[in-house]
Short mmCIF file of C-alpha atoms in Angstrom, two decimals:
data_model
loop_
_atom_site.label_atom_id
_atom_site.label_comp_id
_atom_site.label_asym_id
_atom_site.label_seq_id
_atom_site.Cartn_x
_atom_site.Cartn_y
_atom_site.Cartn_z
CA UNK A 1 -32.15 114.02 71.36
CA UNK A 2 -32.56 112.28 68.07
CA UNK A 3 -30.04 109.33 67.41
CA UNK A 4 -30.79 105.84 64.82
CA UNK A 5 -28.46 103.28 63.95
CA UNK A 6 -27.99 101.60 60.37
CA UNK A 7 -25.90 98.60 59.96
CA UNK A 8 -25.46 95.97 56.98
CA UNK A 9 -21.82 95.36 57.07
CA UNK A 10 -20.82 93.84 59.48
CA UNK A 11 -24.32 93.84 61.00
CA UNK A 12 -22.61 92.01 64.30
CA UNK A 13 -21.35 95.46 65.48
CA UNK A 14 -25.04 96.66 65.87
CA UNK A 15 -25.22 95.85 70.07
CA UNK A 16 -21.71 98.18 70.23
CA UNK A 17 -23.42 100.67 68.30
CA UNK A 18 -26.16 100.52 70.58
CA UNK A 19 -24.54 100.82 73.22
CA UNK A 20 -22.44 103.84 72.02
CA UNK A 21 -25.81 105.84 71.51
CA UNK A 22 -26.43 104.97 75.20
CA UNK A 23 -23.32 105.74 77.05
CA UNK A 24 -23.01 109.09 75.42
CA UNK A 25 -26.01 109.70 76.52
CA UNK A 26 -25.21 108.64 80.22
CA UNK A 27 -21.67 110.80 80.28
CA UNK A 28 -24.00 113.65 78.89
CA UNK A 29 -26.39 113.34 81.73
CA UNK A 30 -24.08 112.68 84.32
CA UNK A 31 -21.37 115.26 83.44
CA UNK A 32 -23.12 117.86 81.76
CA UNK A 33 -20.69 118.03 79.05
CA UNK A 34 -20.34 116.57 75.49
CA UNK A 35 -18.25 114.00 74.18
CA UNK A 36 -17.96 115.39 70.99
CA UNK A 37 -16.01 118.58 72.36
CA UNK A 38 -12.86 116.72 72.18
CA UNK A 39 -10.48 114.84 70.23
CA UNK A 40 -10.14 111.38 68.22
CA UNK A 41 -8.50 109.42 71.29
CA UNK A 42 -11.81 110.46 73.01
CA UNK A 43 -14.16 109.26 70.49
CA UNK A 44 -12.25 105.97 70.51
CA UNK A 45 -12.27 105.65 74.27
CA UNK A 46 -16.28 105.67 73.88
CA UNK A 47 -16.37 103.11 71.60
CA UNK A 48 -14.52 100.63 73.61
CA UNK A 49 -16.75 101.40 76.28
CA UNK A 50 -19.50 100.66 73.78
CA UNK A 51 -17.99 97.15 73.39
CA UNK A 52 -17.78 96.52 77.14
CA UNK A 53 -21.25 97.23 78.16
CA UNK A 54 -21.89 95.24 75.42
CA UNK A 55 -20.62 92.09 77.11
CA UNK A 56 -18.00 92.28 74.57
CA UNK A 57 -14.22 93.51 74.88
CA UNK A 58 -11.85 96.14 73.71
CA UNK A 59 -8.38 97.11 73.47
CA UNK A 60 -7.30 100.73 72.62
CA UNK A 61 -3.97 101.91 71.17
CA UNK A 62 -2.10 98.48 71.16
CA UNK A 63 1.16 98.08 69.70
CA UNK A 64 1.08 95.64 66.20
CA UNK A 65 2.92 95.20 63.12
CA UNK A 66 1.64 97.37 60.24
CA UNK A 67 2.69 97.14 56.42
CA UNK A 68 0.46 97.55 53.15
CA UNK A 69 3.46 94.81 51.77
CA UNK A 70 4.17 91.75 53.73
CA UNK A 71 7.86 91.74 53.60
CA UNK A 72 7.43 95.32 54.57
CA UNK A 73 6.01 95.14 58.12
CA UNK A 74 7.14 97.73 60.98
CA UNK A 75 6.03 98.32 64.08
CA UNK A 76 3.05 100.52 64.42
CA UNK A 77 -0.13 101.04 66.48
CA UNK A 78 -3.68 99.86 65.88
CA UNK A 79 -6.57 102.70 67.04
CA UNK A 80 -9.03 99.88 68.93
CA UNK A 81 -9.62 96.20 68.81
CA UNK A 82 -12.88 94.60 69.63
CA UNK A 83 -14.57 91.51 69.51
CA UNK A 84 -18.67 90.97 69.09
CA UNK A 85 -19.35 87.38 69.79
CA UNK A 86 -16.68 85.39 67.89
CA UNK A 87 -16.08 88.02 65.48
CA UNK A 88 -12.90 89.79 65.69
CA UNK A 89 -12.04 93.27 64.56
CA UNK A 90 -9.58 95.58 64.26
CA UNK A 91 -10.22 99.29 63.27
CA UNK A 92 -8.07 102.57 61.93
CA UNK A 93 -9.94 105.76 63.65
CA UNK A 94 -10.12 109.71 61.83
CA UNK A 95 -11.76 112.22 62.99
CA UNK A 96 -13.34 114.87 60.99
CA UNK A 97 -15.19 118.29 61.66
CA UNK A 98 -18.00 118.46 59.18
CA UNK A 99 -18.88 122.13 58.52
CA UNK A 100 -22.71 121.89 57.92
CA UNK A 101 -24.02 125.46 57.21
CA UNK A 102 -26.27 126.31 54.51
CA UNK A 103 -23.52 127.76 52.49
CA UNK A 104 -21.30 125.43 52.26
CA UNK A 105 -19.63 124.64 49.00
CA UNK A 106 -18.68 121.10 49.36
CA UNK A 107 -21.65 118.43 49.88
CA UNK A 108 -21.21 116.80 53.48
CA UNK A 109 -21.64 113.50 51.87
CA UNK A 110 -18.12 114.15 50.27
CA UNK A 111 -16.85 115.55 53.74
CA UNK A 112 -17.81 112.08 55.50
CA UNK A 113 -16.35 109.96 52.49
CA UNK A 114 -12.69 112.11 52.69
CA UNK A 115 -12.58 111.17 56.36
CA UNK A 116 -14.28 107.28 55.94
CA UNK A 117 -11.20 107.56 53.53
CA UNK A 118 -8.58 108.96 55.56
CA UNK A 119 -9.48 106.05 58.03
CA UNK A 120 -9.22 103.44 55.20
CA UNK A 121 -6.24 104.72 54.09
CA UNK A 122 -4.80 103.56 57.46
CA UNK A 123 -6.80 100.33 57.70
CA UNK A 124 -5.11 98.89 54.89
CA UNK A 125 -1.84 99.08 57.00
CA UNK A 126 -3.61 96.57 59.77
CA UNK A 127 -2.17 92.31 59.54
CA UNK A 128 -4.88 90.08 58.88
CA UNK A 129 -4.11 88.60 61.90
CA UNK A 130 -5.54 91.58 63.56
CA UNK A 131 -8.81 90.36 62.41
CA UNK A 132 -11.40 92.00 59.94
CA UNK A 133 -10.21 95.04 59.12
CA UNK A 134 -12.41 98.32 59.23
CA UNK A 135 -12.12 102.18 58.87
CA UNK A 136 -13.92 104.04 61.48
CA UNK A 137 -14.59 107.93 60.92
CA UNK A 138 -16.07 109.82 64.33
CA UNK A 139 -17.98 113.09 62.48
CA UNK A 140 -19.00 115.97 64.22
CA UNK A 141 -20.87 118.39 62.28
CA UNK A 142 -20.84 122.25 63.00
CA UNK A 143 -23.29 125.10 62.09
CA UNK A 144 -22.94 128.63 62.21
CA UNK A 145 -24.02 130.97 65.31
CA UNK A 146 -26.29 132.83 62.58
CA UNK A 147 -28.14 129.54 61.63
CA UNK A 148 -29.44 128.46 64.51
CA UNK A 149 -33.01 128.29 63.70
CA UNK A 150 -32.36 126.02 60.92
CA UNK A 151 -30.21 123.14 62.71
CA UNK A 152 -32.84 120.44 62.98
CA UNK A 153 -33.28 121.30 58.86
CA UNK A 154 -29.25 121.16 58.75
CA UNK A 155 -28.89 117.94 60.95
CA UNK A 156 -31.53 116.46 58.53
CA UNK A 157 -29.75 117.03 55.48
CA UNK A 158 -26.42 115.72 57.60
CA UNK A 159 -28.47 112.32 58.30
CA UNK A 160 -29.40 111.69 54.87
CA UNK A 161 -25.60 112.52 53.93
CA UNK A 162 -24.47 109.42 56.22
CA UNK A 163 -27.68 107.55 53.99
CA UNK A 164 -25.95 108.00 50.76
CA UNK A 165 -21.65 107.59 52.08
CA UNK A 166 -19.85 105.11 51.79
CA UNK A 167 -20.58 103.73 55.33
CA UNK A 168 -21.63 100.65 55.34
CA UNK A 169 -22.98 101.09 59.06
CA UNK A 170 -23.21 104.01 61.09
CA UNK A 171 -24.84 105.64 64.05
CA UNK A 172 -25.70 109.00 65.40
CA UNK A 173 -26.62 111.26 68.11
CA UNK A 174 -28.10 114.55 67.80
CA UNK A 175 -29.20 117.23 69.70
CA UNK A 176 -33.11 118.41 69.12
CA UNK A 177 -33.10 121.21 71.07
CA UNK A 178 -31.01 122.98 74.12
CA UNK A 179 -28.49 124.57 71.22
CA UNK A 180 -26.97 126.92 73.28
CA UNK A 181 -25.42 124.45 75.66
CA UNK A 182 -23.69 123.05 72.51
CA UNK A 183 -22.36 126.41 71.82
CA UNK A 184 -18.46 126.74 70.80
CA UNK A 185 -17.99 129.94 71.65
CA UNK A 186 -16.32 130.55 68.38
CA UNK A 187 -19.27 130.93 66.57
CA UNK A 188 -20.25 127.59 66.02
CA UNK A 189 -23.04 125.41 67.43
CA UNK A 190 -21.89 121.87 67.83
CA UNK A 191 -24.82 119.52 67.81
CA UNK A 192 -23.67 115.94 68.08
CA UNK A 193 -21.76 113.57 66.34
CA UNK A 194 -21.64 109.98 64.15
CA UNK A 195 -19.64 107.02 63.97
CA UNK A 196 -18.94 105.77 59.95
CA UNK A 197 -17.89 102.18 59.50
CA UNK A 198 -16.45 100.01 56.57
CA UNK A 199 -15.01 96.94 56.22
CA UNK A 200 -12.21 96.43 54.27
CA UNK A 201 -11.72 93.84 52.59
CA UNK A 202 -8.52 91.59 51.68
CA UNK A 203 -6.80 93.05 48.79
CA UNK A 204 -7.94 96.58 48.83
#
């Protein structure tokens, strides 16, 4: 297993993203199953677990007001709320399957950004009495059945992708070896995943 963490902004979140490398790795041990097999309300779940054994809290899927104009507010839902220390924030998940074979035609870095935007896109919507506002963007990259010798080169070139997004934090977890456990069935080797974070900020 190969995971690293990279945060400047907001570098409070680092202990939850610490602690999301850690209890993925726990459910992985324990259940013998990965938590990347499933679907954006998963991914979120993991995070607010992330923020709990942090000795932080979380809410998930909380009922708010949402409007990109103030006199245009309506009732909506907000993907998770946490807190680290006195910080509050409030965050819009996506989630996005990154196809990361060899022959792929567009760059992953451009993959990650479209669903980092997706996510802001929705993060906009959030009050500022939610908190800070960020757009979170769960990616799980895929590689073909017929490139399996090459994923470690593959999940190195998806690494430096999340280097050069938009991200302005991120973490990751990815398999090193074992490939056929991660194994689709559709032809597809599923190797791990990555959180994406960015703020954003008041009047964008």
């Amino acid at each position: 297993m190969k995971h690293d963490i990279y945060t400047n902004n907001p570098k409070s979140i680092r202990p939850i993203l610490e602690k999301w490398i850690l209890v993925q790795d726990k459910y992985i041990k324990e259940v013998e199953d990965y938590p990347w097999w499933y679907n954006e309300r998963a991914s979120i779940s993991f995070l607010a677990a992330s923020a709990w054994k942090s000795n932080n809290i979380a809410l998930e899927e909380y009922c708010t007001r949402k409007g990109i104009h103030k006199n245009k507010m309506k009732n909506g839902r907000c993907d998770i709320y946490f807190a680290c220390g006195k910080e509050r924030f409030a965050g819009e998940a996506k989630q996005s399957w990154i196809y990361s074979g060899s022959r792929s035609k567009k760059s992953i870095k451009d993959k990650l950004n479209d669903g980092l935007e997706d996510a802001k896109r929705c993060a906009r919507k959030l009050h500022k009495v939610e908190g800070r506002r960020l757009a979170i963007c769960f990616a799980i990259p895929y590689v073909p059945r017929d490139e399996k010798k090459n994923i470690n080169n593959l999940m190195r070139d998806f690494v430096e992708a999340l280097d050069q997004s938009d991200a302005t934090s991120y973490a990751y977890y990815l398999l090193t070896n074992n490939f056929d456990s991660c194994d689709g069935e559709d032809g597809y080797y599923y190797p791990g995943n990555a959180i994406l974070i960015k703020e954003i900020k008041r009047g964008r």
